[in-house]
Amino acid sequence: MRNPTLTVLFVIAVTILVGGYLIYQWCMPKRLVVSTTTSLYATGLLDAIADGFKAHNPNVEVVFVAVGSGEALRRAAQGDADLVLVHAPSLELTYIQKGVISKSRIFAYNYFLIVGPKDDPARIEGLDPVEAFKAIFKAGEEGEIEFISRGDNSGTHVRELALWRRAHLDPKGEPWYIETGSGMAETLRVANEKRAYTLTDVGTYLKLKETLGELKPLVKGGRLLLNIYSGYLVVSSKEPELAMRFLEYLVSDEVQALIKNFGVEEYGGQLFYPVNSTSLAELKKAWAELAEV
Amino acid sequence: MEPTYELLTIVLRSVSVSGLAVLLSSTWSIPLALRLTLTSSKLGKMVEDLINALTSIPTVVLGLLLYMLLSRSGPLGFLGLLYTPYAIVVGQAILVTPLITSIALTGLLKVKDEVWELLISLGAGRRQVSQALVREGLHQILSSILLGFNRALGELGVALTVGGNVRGLTRVMTTAIALEVSRGEYELAVSLGLILLTVSLALTLVVRRLGVR
C-alpha cells in the first residue's frame, strides 16, 4: 500500500475486529436456541419456564424464536435451533423421518375449538368436528357463511387441513374460504369482524374472549381436536446435553405444576393441561393417530 | 421484568441497533457517494442506477437472504451471528446503504454544480475538491444519514428474520409491535407505535431544518 498510515489503520481495524469477535465468543454465556410455536410463546408460558430453567442453570441463555410450527421445524432443519416446541403431529412425523429431530417429549396439551357466530347459521353446535366441517362446507357453498383459515402452515392450520381431508372436502379457492396468513389472535379478530367460523386453540380464545363478542365456541372435545405440544431435540444441535436437560425440565414436576396453574387466575380457565403417567399413554396414542391424518 | 422498564429497554435497543447500523453503513455509503459525484464514467452511471433501484428493496426479501447466509447451514453460519443484535446491525447497514448513498449523492451533485467551476478555476486538485464538497455538502450528508436511521428504525423484515425477536436481546420496537399485535394486545402495540412515530417525525423535522439551513 502506498500510504503507511492507511496500512497501520487497516491492521488495527482487523485486529480489533478479530479480537472483538474472539472476546465475544469467549464471554457469551451458552446459548440454547428454542424455535417454538407462537401459541405457546404468546401466552407468556415459555418465558416463565425459561426463568425457572435459568434459576437452575445460571450460565445459560435460553433464546426463544416464536414462529409457526411449520417454520419452527424448517428452521430446525436448517440447523438454527437446539430444540423445537411444536404442535403439529403430522409435520413432526415427517421431520422425525427426515432425521432432523428426535427424543420426543409430550409436555402439555389442550384442545382446539371450532368457534363461529352466535346464531350458528351452519348449525354445527354439538356435532363432531368432521361433521361440523361438512356442515360448514355446505353452508359456505350456499353463500350463508364464511370460514377463516390461518393459511400459514402453523399447527392449527395443519390440523384444520387434516379435518378437511377427513371430511373428503377441499375448500381451497372457494369464495367463502378466507386465508389470513397471520397469527391466531389476528385470525380470531377477522372471524369476529366477519362473523365467520374458524378453528382456534383454546388458549388464545380464552385470552381474547372478552373482545370476541360475536363468536362463541360451538364444537369442542374429542380426540380429533386434541392439541398436543411436544418438545424435540434437534439432531444437529451443538449443545445436545444442555438441550436434553431443558427437554427433561419441561416434563419435570416443577414445570408440570406451572403449566397446570398457568393463566387460570387471569383468564378464568386452564390454558394448558399438564401430562401425567396416565394421560401420557393416551396422548401418545392420540399423537400417533393424528400424525397419520 | 417491569413493563415500563422493558418498554424503555426496547426503545433504547432500537435506537442503538439502528444507530450502529447507520454509522457502519455511512463508512462506506458516504465515500461511495463522494466517489460517484466525482466520476462521469459509464460504470459510475450504472452503479448510480443500480443504487437508485435498490433504495426500495423490500426488507423481508433482504431479511430472508441474510437469514440464508447467516443460518448455521449457510456460508456465514460459522460466525454464530443469527439471533444476535449484531445480525440486525449488519442487515440494516446493508438495507440503508442504497438510501444513504442515493440521497447523499443527490445533495452532493447539487453542491458540485454550485462550486465546481470556481474550484477548477482556482486550480484545485482532486483531493481539495473532495474536501470542499464534504465541507459544503455536510448538511446534505447529515440529512442522508438521518433518513437512513429513520428507515432502519422503522423496518421490520430484517429485524424479525435474522434477529428473531428474542426478549431482552433482539426485541426492537417494530418486532415488539408485531408480537403484541399477534398476541392481540393492541394497546401496547399502539403505544409503541406512537413512540416510533414520534421519533421518526422528530428526525424528519431535524432533516428539514438541516435542508433549509
XYZ file of C-alpha atoms in Angstrom:
506
model
C 0.000 0.000 0.000
C 1.188 3.487 -0.814
C 0.176 5.139 2.402
C 1.797 3.788 5.585
C -0.855 5.389 7.841
C -3.544 3.547 5.936
C -1.739 0.247 6.352
C -1.409 0.789 10.078
C -5.068 1.760 10.381
C -6.055 -1.302 8.384
C -4.034 -3.615 10.620
C -5.535 -2.005 13.742
C -9.052 -2.345 12.359
C -8.549 -6.025 11.543
C -7.045 -6.677 14.973
C -9.999 -5.013 16.701
C -12.497 -6.945 14.628
C -10.878 -10.334 15.138
C -10.100 -9.659 18.802
C -13.612 -8.412 19.409
C -15.075 -11.484 17.802
C -12.919 -13.820 19.910
C -13.744 -11.976 23.130
C -17.416 -12.033 22.153
C -17.262 -15.801 21.652
C -15.395 -16.282 24.921
C -17.683 -14.192 27.107
C -21.037 -15.216 25.704
C -22.997 -17.484 28.016
C -24.055 -20.757 26.447
C -26.969 -20.208 24.128
C -29.863 -22.559 23.779
C -31.993 -21.617 20.787
C -35.554 -22.893 21.009
C -37.729 -22.422 17.965
C -41.281 -22.600 19.146
C -44.878 -22.302 18.083
C -46.414 -18.883 18.669
C -49.387 -20.161 20.668
C -47.079 -21.341 23.460
C -44.981 -18.217 23.433
C -47.701 -15.597 23.134
C -49.364 -16.664 26.371
C -46.155 -15.982 28.308
C -45.814 -19.586 29.489
C -42.407 -20.110 27.910
C -40.865 -17.042 29.499
C -41.995 -18.358 32.872
C -40.461 -21.777 32.117
C -37.217 -20.184 30.912
C -36.926 -18.153 34.096
C -37.203 -21.365 36.113
C -34.627 -23.116 33.947
C -32.253 -20.194 34.317
C -32.525 -20.393 38.091
C -31.114 -23.943 37.890
C -28.620 -23.182 35.098
C -27.460 -19.588 35.625
C -24.869 -19.584 32.854
C -27.309 -20.456 30.100
C -29.222 -18.065 27.924
C -32.452 -19.508 26.569
C -33.431 -17.827 23.333
C -36.978 -18.317 22.040
C -37.728 -17.756 18.400
C -41.501 -17.754 18.124
C -42.782 -18.751 14.690
C -45.449 -21.114 13.363
C -44.875 -24.858 13.807
C -44.042 -25.242 10.107
C -41.387 -22.562 10.196
C -40.053 -23.734 13.567
C -39.382 -27.187 12.113
C -37.924 -25.748 8.924
C -35.543 -23.595 10.950
C -34.516 -26.669 12.922
C -33.778 -28.446 9.642
C -31.549 -25.502 8.686
C -29.604 -26.136 11.896
C -30.720 -22.906 13.559
C -32.216 -24.318 16.722
C -31.253 -26.706 19.505
C -34.815 -27.554 20.428
C -38.250 -27.244 18.892
C -41.587 -26.998 20.705
C -44.437 -27.652 18.291
C -47.987 -28.950 17.983
C -48.396 -30.456 14.524
C -48.059 -34.269 14.795
C -48.197 -34.942 11.059
C -45.466 -32.368 10.347
C -43.418 -33.633 13.289
C -43.557 -37.145 11.878
C -42.101 -36.018 8.532
C -39.219 -34.276 10.275
C -38.599 -37.288 12.534
C -38.422 -39.457 9.431
C -36.024 -36.986 7.808
C -33.767 -37.348 10.871
C -33.974 -33.672 11.821
C -35.478 -34.105 15.284
C -35.548 -36.843 17.916
C -36.243 -37.601 21.593
C -39.897 -36.653 21.604
C -41.370 -35.397 24.894
C -45.050 -34.571 25.169
C -45.191 -31.869 27.834
C -48.611 -30.223 27.583
C -51.931 -30.435 25.813
C -55.197 -28.646 25.407
C -57.979 -28.557 22.833
C -58.882 -26.926 19.602
C -62.306 -25.362 19.334
C -64.463 -24.587 16.346
C -65.860 -21.144 17.022
C -68.446 -19.306 14.983
C -71.173 -16.674 15.015
C -73.569 -16.846 17.941
C -76.636 -17.676 15.841
C -74.704 -20.541 14.175
C -76.205 -20.383 10.639
C -74.407 -23.607 9.631
C -75.930 -25.414 12.653
C -72.776 -27.156 13.813
C -73.221 -26.821 17.555
C -72.592 -30.113 19.290
C -71.613 -32.011 16.124
C -68.385 -33.952 15.933
C -65.601 -31.984 14.189
C -65.706 -33.789 10.827
C -69.491 -33.492 10.582
C -69.178 -29.828 11.594
C -66.713 -29.172 8.786
C -69.082 -30.853 6.325
C -71.921 -28.597 7.507
C -69.679 -25.532 7.225
C -68.722 -26.509 3.675
C -72.355 -26.932 2.696
C -73.423 -23.620 4.231
C -70.431 -21.953 2.583
C -71.384 -23.263 -0.844
C -74.873 -21.887 -0.273
C -73.302 -18.498 0.456
C -74.545 -18.332 4.016
C -71.307 -18.275 5.949
C -67.555 -17.709 5.676
C -64.687 -19.708 7.137
C -61.423 -18.072 8.180
C -58.258 -20.141 7.835
C -54.816 -19.368 9.252
C -53.215 -20.364 5.967
C -49.707 -20.216 7.481
C -48.680 -23.859 7.918
C -48.921 -23.480 11.688
C -50.008 -26.316 13.937
C -53.578 -25.042 13.964
C -53.618 -24.696 10.185
C -52.213 -28.196 9.727
C -54.977 -29.579 11.941
C -57.628 -27.647 10.042
C -56.403 -29.111 6.759
C -56.418 -32.575 8.312
C -60.053 -32.113 9.303
C -60.984 -31.081 5.749
C -59.180 -34.174 4.456
C -61.085 -36.328 6.927
C -64.297 -34.842 5.590
C -63.128 -35.517 1.994
C -63.585 -31.861 1.111
C -61.263 -29.230 -0.360
C -62.388 -25.664 0.322
C -59.235 -24.034 -1.055
C -60.110 -21.316 -3.572
C -63.784 -21.188 -2.644
C -65.029 -17.596 -2.275
C -66.235 -18.213 1.296
C -62.877 -19.690 2.398
C -60.607 -16.868 3.566
C -56.929 -17.361 4.353
C -55.445 -14.697 6.630
C -51.856 -15.907 6.662
C -51.457 -14.470 10.154
C -51.417 -15.485 13.802
C -54.283 -16.927 15.851
C -55.201 -13.663 17.586
C -55.462 -11.787 14.293
C -57.386 -14.632 12.691
C -59.871 -14.679 15.572
C -60.360 -10.947 15.206
C -61.021 -11.339 11.491
C -63.557 -14.071 12.255
C -65.179 -11.796 14.808
C -65.391 -8.858 12.381
C -66.803 -11.026 9.605
C -68.990 -13.119 11.892
C -67.386 -16.225 10.444
C -66.257 -19.684 11.576
C -62.706 -20.641 12.427
C -60.621 -23.275 14.210
C -58.689 -21.993 17.238
C -56.650 -23.295 20.123
C -58.442 -22.877 23.420
C -55.626 -20.812 24.995
C -55.726 -17.946 22.525
C -59.529 -17.998 22.507
C -59.803 -17.769 26.300
C -57.287 -14.981 26.356
C -59.224 -12.858 23.851
C -62.729 -13.997 24.736
C -63.757 -10.608 26.123
C -63.098 -8.872 22.815
C -64.755 -11.512 20.643
C -68.375 -10.631 21.291
C -69.751 -12.053 18.022
C -68.277 -15.515 18.461
C -68.932 -18.497 20.646
C -67.393 -21.958 20.923
C -69.560 -24.442 19.034
C -67.603 -27.682 18.774
C -65.228 -28.933 21.419
C -63.708 -32.129 22.754
C -62.873 -35.395 21.098
C -59.607 -36.887 20.034
C -59.563 -35.090 16.682
C -59.488 -31.750 18.444
C -56.785 -32.736 20.907
C -53.894 -30.263 20.724
C -50.646 -31.923 21.768
C -47.496 -29.918 22.450
C -44.248 -31.839 22.014
C -40.625 -30.892 22.529
C -37.805 -32.316 20.408
C -34.054 -32.307 20.391
C -32.651 -31.091 17.100
C -30.192 -33.736 15.944
C -27.678 -31.194 14.599
C -27.609 -29.235 17.885
C -24.174 -28.198 19.122
C -25.390 -28.288 22.734
C -27.172 -31.652 22.868
C -26.527 -32.199 26.577
C -27.921 -28.819 27.548
C -30.837 -29.179 25.165
C -31.639 -32.561 26.673
C -31.579 -31.009 30.140
C -34.144 -28.441 29.011
C -36.299 -31.150 27.476
C -36.257 -33.145 30.728
C -37.006 -29.953 32.631
C -40.164 -29.492 30.562
C -41.607 -32.759 31.861
C -40.372 -32.251 35.427
C -42.872 -31.875 38.277
C -41.870 -28.245 38.679
C -42.838 -27.258 35.143
C -45.889 -29.501 35.075
C -47.206 -27.703 38.174
C -46.518 -24.380 36.468
C -48.406 -25.482 33.350
C -51.367 -26.617 35.419
C -51.801 -23.275 37.131
C -50.711 -21.025 34.308
C -53.184 -18.273 33.455
C -56.035 -19.804 35.487
C -56.496 -16.683 37.588
C -56.096 -14.265 34.722
C -58.236 -15.947 32.078
C -60.696 -17.870 34.174
C -59.799 -21.252 32.776
C -56.907 -23.622 32.313
C -54.893 -22.695 29.190
C -52.799 -25.870 29.149
C -53.095 -29.258 30.799
C -50.086 -30.989 32.351
C -49.107 -34.508 31.370
C -49.024 -37.315 33.908
C -48.274 -41.003 33.601
C -51.920 -41.985 32.956
C -52.638 -39.281 30.390
C -49.301 -39.819 28.657
C -50.197 -43.217 27.237
C -53.498 -41.859 25.938
C -51.768 -38.790 24.455
C -49.160 -40.931 22.725
C -51.890 -42.991 21.136
C -53.723 -39.853 20.016
C -50.488 -38.380 18.696
C -49.821 -41.436 16.547
C -53.332 -41.289 15.177
C -53.128 -37.551 14.436
C -49.743 -37.918 12.783
C -51.315 -40.209 10.202
C -54.272 -37.936 9.403
C -39.462 -7.509 34.376
C -41.464 -4.372 34.961
C -43.402 -3.387 31.812
C -42.283 0.248 31.661
C -38.681 -0.799 32.182
C -38.988 -3.384 29.433
C -40.549 -0.810 27.112
C -37.676 1.560 27.794
C -35.043 -1.097 27.056
C -36.812 -1.925 23.789
C -36.766 1.715 22.696
C -33.117 2.122 23.704
C -32.168 -1.123 21.954
C -33.938 0.027 18.798
C -32.111 3.321 18.782
C -28.684 1.841 19.474
C -29.031 -1.039 16.993
C -30.257 1.214 14.183
C -27.776 3.921 15.153
C -24.865 1.484 14.936
C -26.173 0.154 11.640
C -26.336 3.619 10.129
C -22.864 4.574 11.403
C -21.478 1.375 9.946
C -23.246 1.981 6.657
C -22.022 5.586 6.484
C -18.406 4.446 6.498
C -18.911 3.083 3.015
C -22.025 4.848 1.748
C -20.688 8.397 2.062
C -17.317 7.676 0.396
C -19.229 5.866 -2.346
C -21.497 8.870 -2.867
C -18.460 11.150 -2.989
C -16.736 8.881 -5.477
C -19.826 8.822 -7.682
C -20.131 12.600 -7.520
C -16.640 12.977 -8.920
C -16.938 10.437 -11.682
C -18.619 10.727 -15.024
C -17.731 7.297 -16.382
C -20.281 4.872 -17.757
C -19.657 2.455 -14.897
C -20.374 5.241 -12.418
C -23.740 5.887 -14.060
C -24.552 2.190 -13.950
C -23.687 1.993 -10.262
C -25.836 5.063 -9.669
C -28.820 3.493 -11.434
C -28.358 0.262 -9.538
C -28.257 2.091 -6.212
C -31.364 4.083 -7.055
C -33.148 0.880 -7.962
C -32.097 -0.782 -4.702
C -33.364 2.017 -2.431
C -36.758 0.363 -2.310
C -35.597 -3.220 -1.700
C -38.274 -4.974 0.381
C -36.960 -5.618 3.868
C -38.414 -9.124 4.070
C -36.509 -10.151 0.936
C -33.259 -8.812 2.329
C -34.061 -10.444 5.662
C -34.596 -13.817 4.029
C -31.369 -13.566 2.000
C -29.427 -12.658 5.136
C -31.077 -15.451 7.073
C -29.937 -17.963 4.481
C -26.414 -16.517 4.643
C -26.216 -16.473 8.443
C -28.042 -19.736 9.078
C -25.900 -22.426 10.680
C -26.125 -24.344 7.426
C -25.399 -21.207 5.386
C -21.984 -19.946 4.192
C -21.565 -17.495 7.102
C -23.152 -19.752 9.708
C -19.840 -20.321 11.499
C -19.930 -16.720 12.740
C -22.849 -17.553 15.029
C -24.433 -14.173 14.331
C -28.008 -15.348 13.827
C -30.426 -14.216 16.550
C -27.990 -11.622 17.900
C -28.272 -7.823 17.714
C -25.159 -7.806 15.501
C -27.063 -9.635 12.789
C -29.651 -6.842 12.785
C -26.909 -4.193 12.730
C -25.287 -5.766 9.672
C -28.626 -6.313 7.947
C -29.856 -2.774 8.500
C -26.477 -1.369 7.458
C -26.880 -3.138 4.121
C -30.516 -2.107 3.910
C -29.847 1.628 4.254
C -26.738 1.703 2.043
C -28.586 2.486 -1.218
C -30.781 5.047 0.522
C -27.931 6.943 2.181
C -25.767 6.800 -0.937
C -28.512 7.964 -3.242
C -29.649 10.869 -1.061
C -26.095 11.982 -0.287
C -25.291 11.736 -3.993
C -28.215 13.933 -4.996
C -27.205 16.531 -2.420
C -23.534 16.438 -3.352
C -24.302 16.782 -7.058
C -26.237 19.939 -6.306
C -23.316 21.293 -4.303
C -20.958 20.299 -7.076
C -22.935 22.347 -9.599
C -22.547 25.380 -7.384
C -18.839 25.182 -6.620
C -17.272 23.107 -9.397
C -16.241 25.855 -11.810
C -14.902 28.036 -9.045
C -12.785 25.225 -7.659
C -11.421 24.235 -11.056
C -10.624 27.824 -11.970
C -8.785 28.136 -8.678
C -6.761 25.125 -9.751
C -7.892 22.751 -7.016
C -6.744 19.145 -7.169
C -8.965 16.091 -6.745
C -8.329 15.863 -3.039
C -9.137 19.501 -2.441
C -12.310 19.211 -4.493
C -13.448 16.279 -2.321
C -12.725 18.190 0.841
C -14.621 21.215 -0.405
C -17.564 19.049 -1.409
C -17.746 17.413 2.011
C -17.499 20.800 3.728
C -20.157 22.431 1.596
C -22.377 19.387 1.442
C -22.195 18.485 5.127
C -25.857 19.236 5.668
C -26.896 17.025 2.793
C -24.689 14.223 4.087
C -26.084 14.529 7.600
C -29.668 14.509 6.398
C -28.999 11.400 4.277
C -27.667 9.680 7.401
C -30.671 10.740 9.459
C -33.083 9.490 6.817
C -31.178 6.213 6.747
C -31.599 5.994 10.506
C -35.307 6.577 10.126
C -35.608 3.762 7.608
C -33.571 1.392 9.799
C -35.622 2.234 12.876
C -38.914 1.586 11.106
C -38.044 -1.618 9.242
C -39.426 -4.961 10.392
C -38.356 -7.628 7.908
C -34.648 -7.785 8.699
C -35.020 -7.436 12.469
C -37.644 -10.176 12.641
C -35.982 -12.724 10.361
C -32.346 -12.506 11.457
C -32.932 -11.090 14.950
C -35.723 -13.481 15.865
C -37.449 -11.019 18.229
C -35.753 -12.551 21.292
C -36.865 -10.971 24.557
C -34.154 -8.849 26.122
C -31.753 -9.443 23.236
C -33.069 -8.639 19.788
C -36.545 -7.315 20.505
C -36.763 -3.875 18.920
C -39.731 -1.538 18.532
C -41.064 -2.902 15.254
C -40.747 -6.575 16.224
C -42.316 -5.845 19.611
C -45.258 -4.206 17.839
C -45.646 -7.223 15.556
C -45.571 -9.561 18.576
C -48.090 -7.567 20.581
C -50.436 -7.465 17.590
C -50.134 -11.233 17.198
C -50.825 -11.606 20.907
C -53.916 -9.479 20.496
C -52.528 -6.806 22.847
C -53.297 -3.831 20.645
C -52.928 -1.255 23.438
C -49.220 -1.883 23.998
C -48.690 -2.085 20.237
C -50.298 1.306 19.788
C -48.185 2.974 22.483
C -45.019 1.518 20.951
C -46.212 2.684 17.552
C -46.701 6.193 18.891
C -43.158 6.278 20.262
C -41.829 5.083 16.917
C -43.852 7.718 15.058
C -42.701 10.477 17.398
C -39.042 9.591 16.932
C -39.469 9.412 13.150
C -41.344 12.682 12.987
C -38.813 14.494 15.175
C -35.970 13.238 12.979
C -37.744 14.287 9.800
C -38.173 17.775 11.230
C -34.469 17.898 12.058
C -33.674 16.864 8.483
C -35.908 19.625 7.115
C -34.224 22.184 9.320
C -30.860 20.977 8.033
C -32.060 21.257 4.438
C -33.269 24.822 4.935
C -30.219 25.958 6.918
